[in-house]
């Protein structure tokens, strides 16, 4: 009946939540990658994009260092 359906729906939502959490635990967002690169090199983010390299997606972050040097940092999406 109705109770069974609600129970099944709750289980489905829980399963979905767990699968989303495990995916995000491995993948780093473009935003996170940009912030991390900027912090690591004490630089300003000029641009950030995600590119496909074979089977992997890589975040390419262009930074401007304090010395005025433009540096490109590549961070694999699945590096946490």
Tab-separated table of N, CA and C in Angstrom:
chain	number	residue	atom	x	y	z
A	1	UNK	N	0.812	-1.198	0.000
A	1	UNK	CA	0.000	0.000	0.000
A	1	UNK	C	0.853	1.258	0.000
A	2	UNK	N	0.277	2.305	0.515
A	2	UNK	CA	0.907	3.634	0.527
A	2	UNK	C	2.188	3.649	1.363
A	3	UNK	N	2.135	2.965	2.529
A	3	UNK	CA	3.298	2.929	3.408
A	3	UNK	C	4.501	2.282	2.722
A	4	UNK	N	4.247	1.207	2.007
A	4	UNK	CA	5.297	0.474	1.291
A	4	UNK	C	5.942	1.380	0.235
A	5	UNK	N	5.080	2.132	-0.478
A	5	UNK	CA	5.583	3.042	-1.517
A	5	UNK	C	6.476	4.111	-0.900
A	6	UNK	N	6.050	4.665	0.232
A	6	UNK	CA	6.840	5.709	0.901
A	6	UNK	C	8.181	5.161	1.370
A	7	UNK	N	8.158	3.941	1.873
A	7	UNK	CA	9.384	3.296	2.341
A	7	UNK	C	10.355	3.121	1.169
A	8	UNK	N	9.793	2.645	0.039
A	8	UNK	CA	10.621	2.414	-1.148
A	8	UNK	C	11.205	3.737	-1.650
A	9	UNK	N	10.396	4.786	-1.608
A	9	UNK	CA	10.834	6.108	-2.051
A	9	UNK	C	11.966	6.628	-1.163
A	10	UNK	N	11.820	6.428	0.148
A	10	UNK	CA	12.869	6.859	1.082
A	10	UNK	C	14.174	6.123	0.815
A	11	UNK	N	14.069	4.822	0.570
A	11	UNK	CA	15.260	4.019	0.284
A	11	UNK	C	15.927	4.496	-1.008
A	12	UNK	N	15.102	4.807	-2.005
A	12	UNK	CA	15.603	5.278	-3.292
A	12	UNK	C	16.344	6.611	-3.121
A	13	UNK	N	15.744	7.513	-2.354
A	13	UNK	CA	16.364	8.820	-2.101
A	13	UNK	C	17.695	8.658	-1.374
A	14	UNK	N	17.708	7.751	-0.410
A	14	UNK	CA	18.925	7.496	0.363
A	14	UNK	C	20.031	6.944	-0.537
A	15	UNK	N	19.650	5.983	-1.398
A	15	UNK	CA	20.606	5.376	-2.317
A	15	UNK	C	21.173	6.432	-3.271
A	16	UNK	N	20.308	7.316	-3.731
A	16	UNK	CA	20.711	8.381	-4.642
A	16	UNK	C	21.688	9.331	-3.952
A	17	UNK	N	21.365	9.681	-2.721
A	17	UNK	CA	22.206	10.578	-1.938
A	17	UNK	C	23.599	9.984	-1.729
A	18	UNK	N	23.632	8.700	-1.380
A	18	UNK	CA	24.904	8.020	-1.148
A	18	UNK	C	25.731	7.981	-2.433
A	19	UNK	N	25.077	7.681	-3.562
A	19	UNK	CA	25.824	7.610	-4.815
A	19	UNK	C	26.347	8.983	-5.228
A	20	UNK	N	25.575	10.032	-4.968
A	20	UNK	CA	26.033	11.391	-5.283
A	20	UNK	C	27.219	11.773	-4.407
A	21	UNK	N	27.145	11.400	-3.131
A	21	UNK	CA	28.227	11.727	-2.203
A	21	UNK	C	29.520	11.033	-2.604
A	22	UNK	N	29.415	9.766	-3.028
A	22	UNK	CA	30.631	9.041	-3.382
A	22	UNK	C	31.249	9.588	-4.663
A	23	UNK	N	30.415	10.069	-5.579
A	23	UNK	CA	30.939	10.667	-6.812
A	23	UNK	C	31.689	11.956	-6.478
A	24	UNK	N	31.068	12.806	-5.671
A	24	UNK	CA	31.700	14.087	-5.359
A	24	UNK	C	32.926	13.923	-4.467
A	25	UNK	N	33.037	12.775	-3.794
A	25	UNK	CA	34.207	12.532	-2.955
A	25	UNK	C	35.446	12.310	-3.819
A	26	UNK	N	35.240	11.860	-5.059
A	26	UNK	CA	36.371	11.595	-5.938
A	26	UNK	C	36.633	12.739	-6.904
A	27	UNK	N	35.580	13.411	-7.334
A	27	UNK	CA	35.737	14.464	-8.326
A	27	UNK	C	35.936	15.810	-7.646
A	28	UNK	N	36.795	16.611	-8.223
A	28	UNK	CA	37.023	17.971	-7.725
A	28	UNK	C	36.378	18.920	-8.735
A	29	UNK	N	35.618	19.884	-8.265
A	29	UNK	CA	34.948	20.804	-9.182
A	29	UNK	C	35.964	21.798	-9.754
A	30	UNK	N	35.581	22.413	-10.850
A	30	UNK	CA	36.432	23.420	-11.492
A	30	UNK	C	36.713	24.560	-10.511
A	31	UNK	N	35.672	24.956	-9.793
A	31	UNK	CA	35.792	26.028	-8.807
A	31	UNK	C	36.816	25.676	-7.714
A	32	UNK	N	36.707	24.452	-7.181
A	32	UNK	CA	37.650	23.990	-6.153
A	32	UNK	C	39.072	23.958	-6.692
A	33	UNK	N	39.211	23.450	-7.919
A	33	UNK	CA	40.531	23.340	-8.542
A	33	UNK	C	41.160	24.723	-8.702
A	34	UNK	N	40.353	25.689	-9.138
A	34	UNK	CA	40.845	27.053	-9.331
A	34	UNK	C	41.286	27.672	-8.007
A	35	UNK	N	40.456	27.503	-6.977
A	35	UNK	CA	40.802	28.051	-5.652
A	35	UNK	C	42.080	27.424	-5.118
A	36	UNK	N	42.184	26.103	-5.278
A	36	UNK	CA	43.349	25.369	-4.780
A	36	UNK	C	44.625	25.827	-5.483
A	37	UNK	N	44.553	25.979	-6.818
A	37	UNK	CA	45.715	26.408	-7.602
A	37	UNK	C	46.132	27.823	-7.210
A	38	UNK	N	45.147	28.709	-7.055
A	38	UNK	CA	45.431	30.101	-6.685
A	38	UNK	C	46.120	30.172	-5.325
A	39	UNK	N	45.633	29.354	-4.396
A	39	UNK	CA	46.220	29.319	-3.055
A	39	UNK	C	47.637	28.758	-3.095
A	40	UNK	N	47.794	27.674	-3.844
A	40	UNK	CA	49.084	26.995	-3.914
A	40	UNK	C	50.177	27.902	-4.496
A	41	UNK	N	49.819	28.693	-5.497
A	41	UNK	CA	50.827	29.539	-6.163
A	41	UNK	C	50.709	31.001	-5.766
A	42	UNK	N	49.859	31.294	-4.796
A	42	UNK	CA	49.627	32.670	-4.351
A	42	UNK	C	49.411	33.576	-5.559
A	43	UNK	N	48.433	33.217	-6.371
A	43	UNK	CA	48.210	33.902	-7.644
A	43	UNK	C	46.727	34.186	-7.859
A	44	UNK	N	46.452	34.991	-8.895
A	44	UNK	CA	45.078	35.311	-9.283
A	44	UNK	C	44.656	34.381	-10.413
A	45	UNK	N	43.420	33.935	-10.385
A	45	UNK	CA	42.893	33.079	-11.453
A	45	UNK	C	42.481	33.963	-12.627
A	46	UNK	N	43.078	33.715	-13.790
A	46	UNK	CA	42.712	34.451	-15.006
A	46	UNK	C	41.569	33.748	-15.725
A	47	UNK	N	41.691	32.425	-15.838
A	47	UNK	CA	40.632	31.648	-16.472
A	47	UNK	C	40.678	30.211	-15.972
A	48	UNK	N	39.572	29.540	-16.108
A	48	UNK	CA	39.490	28.141	-15.695
A	48	UNK	C	38.534	27.418	-16.625
A	49	UNK	N	38.949	26.246	-17.091
A	49	UNK	CA	38.079	25.455	-17.958
A	49	UNK	C	38.403	23.982	-17.757
A	50	UNK	N	37.446	23.142	-18.127
A	50	UNK	CA	37.644	21.702	-18.036
A	50	UNK	C	37.750	21.154	-19.445
A	51	UNK	N	38.803	20.392	-19.708
A	51	UNK	CA	39.005	19.809	-21.041
A	51	UNK	C	39.030	18.288	-20.938
A	52	UNK	N	38.629	17.653	-22.025
A	52	UNK	CA	38.638	16.196	-22.090
A	52	UNK	C	39.983	15.760	-22.647
A	53	UNK	N	40.693	14.896	-21.908
A	53	UNK	CA	41.966	14.351	-22.401
A	53	UNK	C	41.852	12.838	-22.364
A	54	UNK	N	41.552	12.247	-23.511
A	54	UNK	CA	41.328	10.801	-23.558
A	54	UNK	C	40.099	10.454	-22.738
A	55	UNK	N	40.290	9.590	-21.744
A	55	UNK	CA	39.177	9.189	-20.876
A	55	UNK	C	39.025	10.107	-19.671
A	56	UNK	N	39.970	11.007	-19.485
A	56	UNK	CA	39.962	11.859	-18.298
A	56	UNK	C	39.578	13.292	-18.601
A	57	UNK	N	38.961	13.917	-17.608
A	57	UNK	CA	38.675	15.345	-17.700
A	57	UNK	C	39.691	16.058	-16.814
A	58	UNK	N	40.272	17.124	-17.356
A	58	UNK	CA	41.317	17.868	-16.656
A	58	UNK	C	40.916	19.332	-16.550
A	59	UNK	N	41.063	19.878	-15.358
A	59	UNK	CA	40.795	21.305	-15.162
A	59	UNK	C	42.070	22.071	-15.506
A	60	UNK	N	41.955	23.008	-16.412
A	60	UNK	CA	43.079	23.880	-16.781
A	60	UNK	C	42.845	25.247	-16.155
A	61	UNK	N	43.747	25.630	-15.274
A	61	UNK	CA	43.619	26.906	-14.568
A	61	UNK	C	44.763	27.812	-15.010
A	62	UNK	N	44.417	28.990	-15.540
A	62	UNK	CA	45.442	29.987	-15.898
A	62	UNK	C	45.567	30.953	-14.736
A	63	UNK	N	46.787	31.100	-14.249
A	63	UNK	CA	47.043	31.958	-13.092
A	63	UNK	C	47.979	33.100	-13.445
A	64	UNK	N	47.827	34.199	-12.724
A	64	UNK	CA	48.753	35.318	-12.832
A	64	UNK	C	49.454	35.426	-11.486
A	65	UNK	N	50.766	35.156	-11.481
A	65	UNK	CA	51.520	35.186	-10.227
A	65	UNK	C	51.830	36.624	-9.818
A	66	UNK	N	52.275	36.788	-8.593
A	66	UNK	CA	52.631	38.120	-8.069
A	66	UNK	C	53.733	38.776	-8.903
A	67	UNK	N	54.577	37.940	-9.543
A	67	UNK	CA	55.665	38.476	-10.374
A	67	UNK	C	55.191	38.819	-11.781
A	68	UNK	N	53.886	38.647	-12.040
A	68	UNK	CA	53.333	38.983	-13.354
A	68	UNK	C	53.503	37.890	-14.385
A	69	UNK	N	53.784	36.683	-13.933
A	69	UNK	CA	53.966	35.553	-14.847
A	69	UNK	C	52.648	34.785	-14.971
A	70	UNK	N	52.278	34.473	-16.211
A	70	UNK	CA	51.082	33.672	-16.443
A	70	UNK	C	51.487	32.201	-16.412
A	71	UNK	N	50.799	31.447	-15.576
A	71	UNK	CA	51.134	30.036	-15.380
A	71	UNK	C	49.871	29.204	-15.584
A	72	UNK	N	49.984	28.102	-16.312
A	72	UNK	CA	48.839	27.205	-16.499
A	72	UNK	C	49.035	25.955	-15.651
A	73	UNK	N	48.049	25.666	-14.836
A	73	UNK	CA	48.099	24.497	-13.962
A	73	UNK	C	47.022	23.526	-14.425
A	74	UNK	N	47.366	22.249	-14.517
A	74	UNK	CA	46.389	21.224	-14.909
A	74	UNK	C	46.129	20.303	-13.724
A	75	UNK	N	44.861	20.188	-13.351
A	75	UNK	CA	44.477	19.341	-12.240
A	75	UNK	C	43.451	18.329	-12.727
A	76	UNK	N	43.790	17.036	-12.659
A	76	UNK	CA	42.814	16.024	-13.080
A	76	UNK	C	41.550	16.126	-12.231
A	77	UNK	N	40.399	15.964	-12.867
A	77	UNK	CA	39.111	16.098	-12.174
A	77	UNK	C	38.993	15.084	-11.038
A	78	UNK	N	39.582	13.912	-11.225
A	78	UNK	CA	39.417	12.869	-10.215
A	78	UNK	C	40.572	12.828	-9.210
A	79	UNK	N	41.227	13.985	-8.968
A	79	UNK	CA	42.285	14.034	-7.964
A	79	UNK	C	41.759	14.738	-6.749
A	80	UNK	N	41.681	14.043	-5.648
A	80	UNK	CA	41.221	14.689	-4.425
A	80	UNK	C	42.299	14.598	-3.383
